[in-house]
JSON list of C-alpha atoms in Angstrom, two decimals:
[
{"chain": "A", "resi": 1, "resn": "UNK", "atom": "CA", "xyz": [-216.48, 193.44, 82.11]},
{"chain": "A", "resi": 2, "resn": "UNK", "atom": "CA", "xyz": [-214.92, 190.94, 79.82]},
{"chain": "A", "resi": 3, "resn": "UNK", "atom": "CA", "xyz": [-214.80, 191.31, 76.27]},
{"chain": "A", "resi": 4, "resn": "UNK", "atom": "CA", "xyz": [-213.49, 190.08, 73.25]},
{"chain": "A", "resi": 5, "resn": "UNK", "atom": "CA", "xyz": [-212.94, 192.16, 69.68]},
{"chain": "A", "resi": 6, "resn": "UNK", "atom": "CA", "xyz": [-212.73, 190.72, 66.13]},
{"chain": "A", "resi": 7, "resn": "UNK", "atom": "CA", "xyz": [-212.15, 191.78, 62.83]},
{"chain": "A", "resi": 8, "resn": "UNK", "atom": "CA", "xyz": [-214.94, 192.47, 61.38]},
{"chain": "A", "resi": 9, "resn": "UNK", "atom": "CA", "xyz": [-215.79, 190.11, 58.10]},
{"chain": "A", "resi": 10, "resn": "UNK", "atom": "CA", "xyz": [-216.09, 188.70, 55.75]},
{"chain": "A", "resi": 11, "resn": "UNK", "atom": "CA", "xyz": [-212.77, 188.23, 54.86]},
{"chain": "A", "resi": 12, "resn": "UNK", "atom": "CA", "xyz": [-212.50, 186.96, 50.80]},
{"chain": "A", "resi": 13, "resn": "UNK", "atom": "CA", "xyz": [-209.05, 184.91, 50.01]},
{"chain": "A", "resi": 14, "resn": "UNK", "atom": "CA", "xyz": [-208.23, 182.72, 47.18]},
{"chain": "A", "resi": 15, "resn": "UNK", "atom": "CA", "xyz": [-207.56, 178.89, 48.14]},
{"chain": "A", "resi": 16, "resn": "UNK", "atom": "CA", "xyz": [-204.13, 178.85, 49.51]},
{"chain": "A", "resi": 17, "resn": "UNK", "atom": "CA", "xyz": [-204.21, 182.34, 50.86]},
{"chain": "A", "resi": 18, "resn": "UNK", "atom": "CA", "xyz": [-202.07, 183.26, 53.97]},
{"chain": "A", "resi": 19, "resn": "UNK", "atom": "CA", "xyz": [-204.94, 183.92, 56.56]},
{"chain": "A", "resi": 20, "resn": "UNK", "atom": "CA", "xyz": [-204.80, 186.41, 59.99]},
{"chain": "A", "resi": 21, "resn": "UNK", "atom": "CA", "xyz": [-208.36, 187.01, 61.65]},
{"chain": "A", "resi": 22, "resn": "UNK", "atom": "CA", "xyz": [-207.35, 189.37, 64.29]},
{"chain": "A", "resi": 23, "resn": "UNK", "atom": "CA", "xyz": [-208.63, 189.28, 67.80]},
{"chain": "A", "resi": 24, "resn": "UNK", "atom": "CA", "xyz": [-208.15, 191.25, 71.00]},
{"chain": "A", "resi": 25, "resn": "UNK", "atom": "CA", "xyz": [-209.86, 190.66, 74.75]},
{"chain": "A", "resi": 26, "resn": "UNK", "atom": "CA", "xyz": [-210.09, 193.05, 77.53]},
{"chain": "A", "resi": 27, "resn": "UNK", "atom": "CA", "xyz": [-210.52, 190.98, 80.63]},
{"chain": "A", "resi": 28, "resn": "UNK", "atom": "CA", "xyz": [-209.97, 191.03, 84.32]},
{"chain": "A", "resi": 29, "resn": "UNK", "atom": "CA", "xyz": [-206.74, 188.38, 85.09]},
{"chain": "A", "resi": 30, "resn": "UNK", "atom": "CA", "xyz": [-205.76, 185.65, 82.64]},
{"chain": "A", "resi": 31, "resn": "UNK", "atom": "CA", "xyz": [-208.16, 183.81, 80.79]},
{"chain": "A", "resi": 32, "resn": "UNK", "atom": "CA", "xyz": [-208.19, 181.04, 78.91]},
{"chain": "A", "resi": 33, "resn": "UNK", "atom": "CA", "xyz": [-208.69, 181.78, 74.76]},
{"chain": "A", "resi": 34, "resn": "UNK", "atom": "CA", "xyz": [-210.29, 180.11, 72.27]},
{"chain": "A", "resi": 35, "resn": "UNK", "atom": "CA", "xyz": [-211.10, 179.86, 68.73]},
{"chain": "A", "resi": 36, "resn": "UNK", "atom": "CA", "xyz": [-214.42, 178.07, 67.81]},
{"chain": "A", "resi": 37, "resn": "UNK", "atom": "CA", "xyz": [-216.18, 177.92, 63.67]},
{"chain": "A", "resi": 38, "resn": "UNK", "atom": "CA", "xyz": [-218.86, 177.58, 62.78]},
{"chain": "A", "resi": 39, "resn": "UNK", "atom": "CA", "xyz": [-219.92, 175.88, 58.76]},
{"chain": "A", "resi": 40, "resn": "UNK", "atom": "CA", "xyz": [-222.79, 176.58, 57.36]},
{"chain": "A", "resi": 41, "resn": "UNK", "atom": "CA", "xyz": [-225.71, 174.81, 58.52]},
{"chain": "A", "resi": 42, "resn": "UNK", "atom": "CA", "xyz": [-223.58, 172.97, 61.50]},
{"chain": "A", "resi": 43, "resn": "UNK", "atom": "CA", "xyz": [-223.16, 173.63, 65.24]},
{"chain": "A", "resi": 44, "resn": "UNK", "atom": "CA", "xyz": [-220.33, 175.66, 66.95]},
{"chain": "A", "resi": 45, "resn": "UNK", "atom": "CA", "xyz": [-216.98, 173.09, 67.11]},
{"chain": "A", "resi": 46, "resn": "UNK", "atom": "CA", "xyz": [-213.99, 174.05, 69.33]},
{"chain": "A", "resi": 47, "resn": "UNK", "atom": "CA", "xyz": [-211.10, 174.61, 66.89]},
{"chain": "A", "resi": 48, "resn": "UNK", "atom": "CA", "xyz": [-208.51, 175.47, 69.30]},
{"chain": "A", "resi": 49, "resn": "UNK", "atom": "CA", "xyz": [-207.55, 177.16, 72.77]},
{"chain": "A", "resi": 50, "resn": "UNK", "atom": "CA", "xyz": [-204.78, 178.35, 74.77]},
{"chain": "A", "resi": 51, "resn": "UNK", "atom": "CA", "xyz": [-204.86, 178.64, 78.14]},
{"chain": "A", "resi": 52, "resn": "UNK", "atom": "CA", "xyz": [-202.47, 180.81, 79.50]},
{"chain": "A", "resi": 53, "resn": "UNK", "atom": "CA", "xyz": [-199.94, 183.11, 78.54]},
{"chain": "A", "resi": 54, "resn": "UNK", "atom": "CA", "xyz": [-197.48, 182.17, 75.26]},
{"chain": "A", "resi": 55, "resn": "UNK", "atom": "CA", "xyz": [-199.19, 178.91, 74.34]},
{"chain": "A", "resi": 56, "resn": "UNK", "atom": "CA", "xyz": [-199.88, 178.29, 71.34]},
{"chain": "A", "resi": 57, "resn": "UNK", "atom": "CA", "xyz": [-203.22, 176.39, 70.27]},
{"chain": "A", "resi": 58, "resn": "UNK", "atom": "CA", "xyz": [-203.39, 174.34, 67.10]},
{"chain": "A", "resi": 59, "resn": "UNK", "atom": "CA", "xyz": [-205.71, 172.12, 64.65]},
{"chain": "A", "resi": 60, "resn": "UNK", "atom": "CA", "xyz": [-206.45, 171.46, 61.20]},
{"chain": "A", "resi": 61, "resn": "UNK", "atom": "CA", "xyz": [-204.05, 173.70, 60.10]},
{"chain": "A", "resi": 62, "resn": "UNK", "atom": "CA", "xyz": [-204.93, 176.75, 61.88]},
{"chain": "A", "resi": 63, "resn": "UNK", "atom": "CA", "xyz": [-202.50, 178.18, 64.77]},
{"chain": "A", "resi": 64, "resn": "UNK", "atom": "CA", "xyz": [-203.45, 180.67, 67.22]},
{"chain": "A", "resi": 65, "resn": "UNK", "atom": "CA", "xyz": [-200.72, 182.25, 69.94]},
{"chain": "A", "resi": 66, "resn": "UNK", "atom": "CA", "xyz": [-201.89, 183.91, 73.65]},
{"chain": "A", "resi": 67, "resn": "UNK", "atom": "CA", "xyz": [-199.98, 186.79, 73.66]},
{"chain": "A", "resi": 68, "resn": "UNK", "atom": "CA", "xyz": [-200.88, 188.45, 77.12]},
{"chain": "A", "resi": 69, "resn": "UNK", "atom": "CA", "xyz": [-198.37, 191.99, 76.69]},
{"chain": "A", "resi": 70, "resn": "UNK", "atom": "CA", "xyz": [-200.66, 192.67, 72.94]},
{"chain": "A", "resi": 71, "resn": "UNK", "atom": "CA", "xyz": [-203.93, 190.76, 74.99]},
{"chain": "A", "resi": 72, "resn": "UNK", "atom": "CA", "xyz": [-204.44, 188.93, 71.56]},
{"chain": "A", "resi": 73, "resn": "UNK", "atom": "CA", "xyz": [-205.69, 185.86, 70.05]},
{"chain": "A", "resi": 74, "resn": "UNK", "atom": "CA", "xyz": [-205.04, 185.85, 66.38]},
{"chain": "A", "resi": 75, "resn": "UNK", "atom": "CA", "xyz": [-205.70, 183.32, 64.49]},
{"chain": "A", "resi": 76, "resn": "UNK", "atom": "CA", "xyz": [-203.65, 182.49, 61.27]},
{"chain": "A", "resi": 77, "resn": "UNK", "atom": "CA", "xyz": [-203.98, 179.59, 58.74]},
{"chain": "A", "resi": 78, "resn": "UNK", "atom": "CA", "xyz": [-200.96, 178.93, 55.66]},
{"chain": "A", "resi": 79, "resn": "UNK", "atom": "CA", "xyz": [-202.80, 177.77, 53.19]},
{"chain": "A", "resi": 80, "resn": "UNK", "atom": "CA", "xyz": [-206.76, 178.16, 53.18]},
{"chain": "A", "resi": 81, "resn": "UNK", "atom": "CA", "xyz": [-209.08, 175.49, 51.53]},
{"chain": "A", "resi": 82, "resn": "UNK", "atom": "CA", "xyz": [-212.05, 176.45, 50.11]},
{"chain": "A", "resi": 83, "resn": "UNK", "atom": "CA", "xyz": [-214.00, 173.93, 53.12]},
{"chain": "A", "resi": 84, "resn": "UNK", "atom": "CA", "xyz": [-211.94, 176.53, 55.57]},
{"chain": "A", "resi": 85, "resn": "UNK", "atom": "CA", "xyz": [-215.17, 178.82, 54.58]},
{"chain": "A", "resi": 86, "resn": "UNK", "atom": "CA", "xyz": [-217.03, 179.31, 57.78]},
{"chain": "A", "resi": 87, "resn": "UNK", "atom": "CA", "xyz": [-217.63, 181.88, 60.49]},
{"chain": "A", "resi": 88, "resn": "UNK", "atom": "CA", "xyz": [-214.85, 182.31, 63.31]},
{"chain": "A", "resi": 89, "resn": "UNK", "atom": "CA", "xyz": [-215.67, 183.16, 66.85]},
{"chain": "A", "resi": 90, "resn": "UNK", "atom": "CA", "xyz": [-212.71, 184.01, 69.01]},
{"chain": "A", "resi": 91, "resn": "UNK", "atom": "CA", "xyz": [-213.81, 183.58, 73.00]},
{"chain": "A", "resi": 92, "resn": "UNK", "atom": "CA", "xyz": [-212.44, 183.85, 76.40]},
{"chain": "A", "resi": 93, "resn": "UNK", "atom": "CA", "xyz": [-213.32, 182.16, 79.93]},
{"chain": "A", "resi": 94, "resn": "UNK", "atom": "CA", "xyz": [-212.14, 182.80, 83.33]},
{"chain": "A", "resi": 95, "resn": "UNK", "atom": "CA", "xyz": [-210.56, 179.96, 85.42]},
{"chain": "A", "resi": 96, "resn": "UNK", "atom": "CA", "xyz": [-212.16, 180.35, 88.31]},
{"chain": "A", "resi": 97, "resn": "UNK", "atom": "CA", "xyz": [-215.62, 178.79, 88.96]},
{"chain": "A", "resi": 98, "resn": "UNK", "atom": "CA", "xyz": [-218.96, 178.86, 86.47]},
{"chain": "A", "resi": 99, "resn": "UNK", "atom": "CA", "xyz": [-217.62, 180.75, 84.45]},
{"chain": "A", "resi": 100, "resn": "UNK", "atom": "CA", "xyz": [-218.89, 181.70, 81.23]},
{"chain": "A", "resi": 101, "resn": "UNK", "atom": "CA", "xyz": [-217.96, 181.52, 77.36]},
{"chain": "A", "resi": 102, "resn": "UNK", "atom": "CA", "xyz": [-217.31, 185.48, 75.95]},
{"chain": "A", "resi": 103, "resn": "UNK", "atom": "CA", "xyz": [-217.98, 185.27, 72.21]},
{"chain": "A", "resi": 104, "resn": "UNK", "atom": "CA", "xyz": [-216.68, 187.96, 69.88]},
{"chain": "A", "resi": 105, "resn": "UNK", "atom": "CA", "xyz": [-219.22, 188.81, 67.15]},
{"chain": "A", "resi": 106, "resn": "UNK", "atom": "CA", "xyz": [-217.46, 186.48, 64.53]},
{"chain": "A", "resi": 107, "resn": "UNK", "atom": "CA", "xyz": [-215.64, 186.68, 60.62]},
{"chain": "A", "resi": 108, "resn": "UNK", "atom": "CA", "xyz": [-217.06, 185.39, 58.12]},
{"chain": "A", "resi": 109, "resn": "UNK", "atom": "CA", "xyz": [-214.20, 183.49, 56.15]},
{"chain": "A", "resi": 110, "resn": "UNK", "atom": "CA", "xyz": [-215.01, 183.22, 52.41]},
{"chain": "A", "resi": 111, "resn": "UNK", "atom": "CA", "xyz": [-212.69, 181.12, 50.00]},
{"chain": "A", "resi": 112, "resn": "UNK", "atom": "CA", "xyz": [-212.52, 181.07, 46.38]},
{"chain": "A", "resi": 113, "resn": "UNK", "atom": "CA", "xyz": [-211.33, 178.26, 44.41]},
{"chain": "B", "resi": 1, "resn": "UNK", "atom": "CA", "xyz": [-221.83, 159.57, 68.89]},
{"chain": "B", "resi": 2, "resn": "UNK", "atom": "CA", "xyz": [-225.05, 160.92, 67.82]},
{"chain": "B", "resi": 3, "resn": "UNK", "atom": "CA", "xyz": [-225.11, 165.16, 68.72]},
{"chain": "B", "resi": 4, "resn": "UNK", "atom": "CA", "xyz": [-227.06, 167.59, 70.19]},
{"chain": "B", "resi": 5, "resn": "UNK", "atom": "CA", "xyz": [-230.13, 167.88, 68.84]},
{"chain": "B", "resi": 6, "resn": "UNK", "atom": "CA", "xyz": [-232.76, 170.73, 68.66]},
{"chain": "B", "resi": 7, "resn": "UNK", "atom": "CA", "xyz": [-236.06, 171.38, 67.07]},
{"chain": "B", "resi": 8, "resn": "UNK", "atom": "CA", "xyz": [-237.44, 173.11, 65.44]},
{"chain": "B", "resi": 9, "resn": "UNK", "atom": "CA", "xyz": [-234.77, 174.11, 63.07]},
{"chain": "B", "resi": 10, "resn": "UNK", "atom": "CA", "xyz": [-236.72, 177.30, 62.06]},
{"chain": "B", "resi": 11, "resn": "UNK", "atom": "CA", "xyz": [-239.93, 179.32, 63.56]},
{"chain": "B", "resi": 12, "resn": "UNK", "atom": "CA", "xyz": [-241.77, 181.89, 62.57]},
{"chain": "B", "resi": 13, "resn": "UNK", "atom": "CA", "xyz": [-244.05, 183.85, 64.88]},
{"chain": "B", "resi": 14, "resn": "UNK", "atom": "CA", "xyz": [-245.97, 187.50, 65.21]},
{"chain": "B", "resi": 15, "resn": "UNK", "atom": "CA", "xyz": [-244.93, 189.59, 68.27]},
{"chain": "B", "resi": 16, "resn": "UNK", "atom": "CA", "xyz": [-246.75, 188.58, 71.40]},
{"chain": "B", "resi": 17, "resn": "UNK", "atom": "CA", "xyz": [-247.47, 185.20, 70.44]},
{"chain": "B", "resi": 18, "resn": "UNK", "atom": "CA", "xyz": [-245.95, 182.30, 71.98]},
{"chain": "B", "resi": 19, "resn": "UNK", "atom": "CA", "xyz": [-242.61, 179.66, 71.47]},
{"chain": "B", "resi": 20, "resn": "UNK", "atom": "CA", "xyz": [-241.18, 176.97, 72.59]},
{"chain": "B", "resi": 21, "resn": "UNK", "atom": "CA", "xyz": [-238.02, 175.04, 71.43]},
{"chain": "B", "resi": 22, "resn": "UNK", "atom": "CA", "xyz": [-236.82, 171.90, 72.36]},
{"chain": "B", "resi": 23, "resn": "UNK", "atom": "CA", "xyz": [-233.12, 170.39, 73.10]},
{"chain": "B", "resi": 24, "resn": "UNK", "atom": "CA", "xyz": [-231.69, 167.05, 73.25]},
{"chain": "B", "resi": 25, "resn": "UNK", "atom": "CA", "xyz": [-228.24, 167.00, 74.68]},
{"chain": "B", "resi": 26, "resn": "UNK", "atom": "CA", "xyz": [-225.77, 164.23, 73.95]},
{"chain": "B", "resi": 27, "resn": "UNK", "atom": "CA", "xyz": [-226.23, 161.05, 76.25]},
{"chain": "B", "resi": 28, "resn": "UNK", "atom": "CA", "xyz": [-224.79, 161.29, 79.65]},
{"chain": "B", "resi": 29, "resn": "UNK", "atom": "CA", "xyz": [-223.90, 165.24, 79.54]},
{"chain": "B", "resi": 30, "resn": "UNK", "atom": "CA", "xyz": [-224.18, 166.86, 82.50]},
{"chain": "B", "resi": 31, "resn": "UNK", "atom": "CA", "xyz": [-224.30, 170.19, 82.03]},
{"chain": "B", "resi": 32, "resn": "UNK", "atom": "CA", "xyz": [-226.67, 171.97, 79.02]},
{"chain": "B", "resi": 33, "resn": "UNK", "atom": "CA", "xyz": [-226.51, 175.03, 77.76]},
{"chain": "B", "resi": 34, "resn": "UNK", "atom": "CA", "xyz": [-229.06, 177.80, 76.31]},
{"chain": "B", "resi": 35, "resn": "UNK", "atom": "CA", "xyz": [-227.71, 180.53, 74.14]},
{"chain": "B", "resi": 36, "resn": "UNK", "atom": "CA", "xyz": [-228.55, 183.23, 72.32]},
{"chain": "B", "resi": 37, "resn": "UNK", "atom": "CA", "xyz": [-227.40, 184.70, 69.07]},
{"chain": "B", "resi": 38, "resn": "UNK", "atom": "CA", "xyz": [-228.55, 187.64, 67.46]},
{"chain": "B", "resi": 39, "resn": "UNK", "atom": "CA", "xyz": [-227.39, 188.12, 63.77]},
{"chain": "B", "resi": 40, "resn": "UNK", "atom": "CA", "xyz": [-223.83, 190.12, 63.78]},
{"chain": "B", "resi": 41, "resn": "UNK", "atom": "CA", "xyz": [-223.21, 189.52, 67.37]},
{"chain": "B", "resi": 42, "resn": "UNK", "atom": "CA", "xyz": [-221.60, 186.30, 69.42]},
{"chain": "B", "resi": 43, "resn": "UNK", "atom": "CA", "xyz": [-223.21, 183.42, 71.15]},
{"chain": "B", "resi": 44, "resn": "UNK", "atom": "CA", "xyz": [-224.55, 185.24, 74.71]},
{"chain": "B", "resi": 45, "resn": "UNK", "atom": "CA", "xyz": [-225.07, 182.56, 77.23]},
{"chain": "B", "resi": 46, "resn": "UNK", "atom": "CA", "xyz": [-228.95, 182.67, 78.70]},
{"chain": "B", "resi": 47, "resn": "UNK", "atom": "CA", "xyz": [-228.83, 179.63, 81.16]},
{"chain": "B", "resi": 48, "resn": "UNK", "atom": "CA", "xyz": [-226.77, 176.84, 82.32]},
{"chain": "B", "resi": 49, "resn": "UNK", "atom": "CA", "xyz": [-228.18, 173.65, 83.96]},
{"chain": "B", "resi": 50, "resn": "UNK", "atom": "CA", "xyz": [-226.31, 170.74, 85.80]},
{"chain": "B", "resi": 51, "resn": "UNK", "atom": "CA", "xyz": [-228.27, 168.03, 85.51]},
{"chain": "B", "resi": 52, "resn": "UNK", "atom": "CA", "xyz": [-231.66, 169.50, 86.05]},
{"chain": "B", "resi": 53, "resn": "UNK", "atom": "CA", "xyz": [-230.47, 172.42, 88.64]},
{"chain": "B", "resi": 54, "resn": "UNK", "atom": "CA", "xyz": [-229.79, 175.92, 87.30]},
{"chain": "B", "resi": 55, "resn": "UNK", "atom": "CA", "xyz": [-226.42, 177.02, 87.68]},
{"chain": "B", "resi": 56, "resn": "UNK", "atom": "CA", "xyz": [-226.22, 180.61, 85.72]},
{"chain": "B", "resi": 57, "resn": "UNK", "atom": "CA", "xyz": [-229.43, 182.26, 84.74]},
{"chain": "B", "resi": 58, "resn": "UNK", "atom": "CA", "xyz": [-228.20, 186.09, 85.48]},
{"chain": "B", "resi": 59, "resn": "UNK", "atom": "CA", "xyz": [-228.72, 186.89, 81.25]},
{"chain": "B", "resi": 60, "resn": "UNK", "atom": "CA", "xyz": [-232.14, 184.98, 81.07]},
{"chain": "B", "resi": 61, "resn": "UNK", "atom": "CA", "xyz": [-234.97, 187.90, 80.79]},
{"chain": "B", "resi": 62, "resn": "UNK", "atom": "CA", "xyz": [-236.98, 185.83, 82.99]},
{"chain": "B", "resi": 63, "resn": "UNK", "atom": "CA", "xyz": [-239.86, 188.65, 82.80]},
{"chain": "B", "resi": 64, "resn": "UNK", "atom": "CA", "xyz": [-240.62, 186.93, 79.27]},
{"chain": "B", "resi": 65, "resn": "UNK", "atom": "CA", "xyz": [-238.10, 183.77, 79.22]},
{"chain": "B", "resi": 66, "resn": "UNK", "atom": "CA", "xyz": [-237.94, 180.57, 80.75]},
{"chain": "B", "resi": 67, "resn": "UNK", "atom": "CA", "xyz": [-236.20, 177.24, 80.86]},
{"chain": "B", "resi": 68, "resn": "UNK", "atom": "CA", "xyz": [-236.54, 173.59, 82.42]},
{"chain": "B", "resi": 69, "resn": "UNK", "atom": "CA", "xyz": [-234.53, 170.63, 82.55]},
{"chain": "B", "resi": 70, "resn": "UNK", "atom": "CA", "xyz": [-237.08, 167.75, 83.32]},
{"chain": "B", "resi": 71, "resn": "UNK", "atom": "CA", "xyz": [-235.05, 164.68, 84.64]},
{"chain": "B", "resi": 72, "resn": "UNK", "atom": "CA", "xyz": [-231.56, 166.13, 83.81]},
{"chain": "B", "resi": 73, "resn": "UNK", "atom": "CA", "xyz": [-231.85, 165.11, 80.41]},
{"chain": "B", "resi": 74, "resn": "UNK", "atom": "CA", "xyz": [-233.72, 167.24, 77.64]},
{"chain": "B", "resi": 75, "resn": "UNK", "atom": "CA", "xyz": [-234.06, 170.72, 77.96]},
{"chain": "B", "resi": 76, "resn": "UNK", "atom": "CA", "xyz": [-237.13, 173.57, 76.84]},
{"chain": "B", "resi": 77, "resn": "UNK", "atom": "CA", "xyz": [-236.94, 176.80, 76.17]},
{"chain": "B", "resi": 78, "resn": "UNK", "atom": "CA", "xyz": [-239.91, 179.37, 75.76]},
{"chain": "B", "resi": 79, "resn": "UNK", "atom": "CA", "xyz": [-240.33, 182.75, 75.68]},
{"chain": "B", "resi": 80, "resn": "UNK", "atom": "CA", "xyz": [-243.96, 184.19, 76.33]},
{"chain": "B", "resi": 81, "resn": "UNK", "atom": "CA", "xyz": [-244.99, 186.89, 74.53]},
{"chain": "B", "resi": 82, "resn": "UNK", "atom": "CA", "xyz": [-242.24, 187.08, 72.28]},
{"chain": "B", "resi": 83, "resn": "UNK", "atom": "CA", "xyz": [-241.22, 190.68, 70.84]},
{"chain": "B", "resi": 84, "resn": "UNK", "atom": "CA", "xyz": [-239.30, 191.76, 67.71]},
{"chain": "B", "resi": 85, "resn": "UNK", "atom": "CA", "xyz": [-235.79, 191.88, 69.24]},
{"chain": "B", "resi": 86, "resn": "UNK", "atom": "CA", "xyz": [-235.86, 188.04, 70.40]},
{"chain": "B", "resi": 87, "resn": "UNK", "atom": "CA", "xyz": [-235.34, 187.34, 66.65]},
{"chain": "B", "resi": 88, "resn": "UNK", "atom": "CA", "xyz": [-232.04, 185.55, 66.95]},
{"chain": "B", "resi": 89, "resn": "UNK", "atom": "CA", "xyz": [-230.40, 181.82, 66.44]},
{"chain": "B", "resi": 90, "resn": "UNK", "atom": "CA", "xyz": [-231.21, 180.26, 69.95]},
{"chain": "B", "resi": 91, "resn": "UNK", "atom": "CA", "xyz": [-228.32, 177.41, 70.42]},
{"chain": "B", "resi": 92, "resn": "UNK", "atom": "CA", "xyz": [-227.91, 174.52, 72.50]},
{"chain": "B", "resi": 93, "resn": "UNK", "atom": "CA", "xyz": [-224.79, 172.80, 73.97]},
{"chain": "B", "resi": 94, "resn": "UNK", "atom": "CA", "xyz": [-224.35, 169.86, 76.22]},
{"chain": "B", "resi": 95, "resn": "UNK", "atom": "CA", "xyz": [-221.37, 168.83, 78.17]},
{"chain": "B", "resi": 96, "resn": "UNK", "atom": "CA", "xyz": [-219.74, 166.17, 80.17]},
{"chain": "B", "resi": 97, "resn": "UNK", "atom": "CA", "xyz": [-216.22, 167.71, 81.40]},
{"chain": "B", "resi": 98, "resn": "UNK", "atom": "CA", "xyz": [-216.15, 170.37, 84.55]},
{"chain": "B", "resi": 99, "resn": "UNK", "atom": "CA", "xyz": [-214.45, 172.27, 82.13]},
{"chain": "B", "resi": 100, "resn": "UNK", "atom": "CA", "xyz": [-217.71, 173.00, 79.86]},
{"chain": "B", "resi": 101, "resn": "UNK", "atom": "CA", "xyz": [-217.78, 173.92, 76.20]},
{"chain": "B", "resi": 102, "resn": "UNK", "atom": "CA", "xyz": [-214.10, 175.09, 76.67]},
{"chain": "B", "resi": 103, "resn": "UNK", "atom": "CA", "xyz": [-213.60, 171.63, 76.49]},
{"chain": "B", "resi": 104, "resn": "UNK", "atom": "CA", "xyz": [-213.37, 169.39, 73.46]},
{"chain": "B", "resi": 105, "resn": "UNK", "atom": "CA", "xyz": [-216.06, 167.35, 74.73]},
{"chain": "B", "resi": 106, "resn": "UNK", "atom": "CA", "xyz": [-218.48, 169.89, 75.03]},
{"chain": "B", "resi": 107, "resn": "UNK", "atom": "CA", "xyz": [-220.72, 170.03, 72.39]},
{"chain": "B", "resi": 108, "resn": "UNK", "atom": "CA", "xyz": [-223.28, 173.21, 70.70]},
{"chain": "B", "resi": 109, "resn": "UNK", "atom": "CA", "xyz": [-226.34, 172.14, 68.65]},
{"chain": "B", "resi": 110, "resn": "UNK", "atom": "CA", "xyz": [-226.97, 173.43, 64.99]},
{"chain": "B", "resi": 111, "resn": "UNK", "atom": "CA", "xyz": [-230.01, 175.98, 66.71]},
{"chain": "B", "resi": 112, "resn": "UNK", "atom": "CA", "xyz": [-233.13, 176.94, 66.42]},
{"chain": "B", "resi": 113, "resn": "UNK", "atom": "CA", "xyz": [-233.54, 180.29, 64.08]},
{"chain": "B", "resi": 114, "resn": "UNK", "atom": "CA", "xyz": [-236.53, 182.41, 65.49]},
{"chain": "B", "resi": 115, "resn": "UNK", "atom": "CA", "xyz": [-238.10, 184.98, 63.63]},
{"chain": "B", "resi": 116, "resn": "UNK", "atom": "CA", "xyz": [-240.20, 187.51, 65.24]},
{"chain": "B", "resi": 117, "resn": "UNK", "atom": "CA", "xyz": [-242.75, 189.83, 62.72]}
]
């Protein structure tokens, strides 16, 4: 079936750290990607997506590109804040009909002033 | 606009015993959303309603689980008797566009966090 694969967390960088949280997805045809967070104590909030192949998705900072010959979804940030500190869910959805949201298992970013 | 809402925000319960929680979706959404999320692992989707029909309930252990949508509008979710490995974050999401939560306007809760002893 159709999965996705994170790095697993947390991940600990200093405020203006260069971030990559690495994701991969196994799926049947060409999904759609996305990149959700979740802050502490707050719902899940769409960050970015891509939908097909070589787009790049982007917001607050944070870039993510579909790259459909590595099937990845990374997502990579310049300069991290210390409010960047959240968990990161990469996901995937089919085009086609109900569909549902795949979730990876999350990273937990943590930054350090 | 105000969000999803969902109560209670925490619950603690023995094994065998009884819960229900309780979701508000943002006005006018169409479709609402039930998931589940055990601690280390991803949001796993248990049901999906448009307006008050079920449209995906294939993950929903409906031997223990169940859901309604009374009205198309707010949203329950119980599980009867509960056992240890339903100790998760249970979320909620509501959403106008065909395109669902992949969709800037769809929306998830901040959950309900069951523990089961």
């Amino acid at each position: 079936g159709n999965s996705v694969t994170q790095m697993e967390g947390p991940v600990t960088l200093s405020e203006e750290a260069f971030l990559t949280i690495n994701c991969t997805y196994t799926a049947t045809g060409y999904p759609s990607l996305f990149w959700y967070v979740q802050y502490p104590g707050e719902g899940l909030q769409l960050l970015l997506k891509a939908t097909k192949a070589d787009d790049k998705g982007s917001n607050k900072g944070f870039e993510a590109t579909y790259r459909k010959e590595t099937t990845s979804f990374h997502l990579e940030k310049g300069s991290v804040q210390v409010s960047d500190s959240a968990v990161y869910f990469c996901a995937l959805k089919m085009n086609t009909g109900f569909q549902k949201l795949v979730f990876g298992t999350g990273t937990r970013l943590l930054v350090s002033p | 606009e105000a969000g999803v809402a969902q109560s209670p925000r925490y619950k603690i319960i023995e094994k065998r015993q009884s819960v229900a929680f309780w979701c508000n979706p943002i006005s006018g959404h169409a479709t609402l959303y039930w998931y589940q999320q055990i601690l280390g692992q991803g949001p796993k989707l248990l049901i999906q309603f448009q307006n008050n029909g079920v449209v995906d309930d294939s993950q929903l252990p409906k031997d223990r689980f169940s859901a309604e949508r009374l009205k198309g509008v707010d949203s329950t979710l119980k599980i009867q008797p509960a056992k240890l490995e339903d100790s998760a974050v249970y979320l909620c999401a509501s959403s106008s566009s065909g395109r669902g939560l992949a969709d800037p306007r769809g929306y998830f809760g901040p959950g309900t966090r069951l523990t089961v002893l």
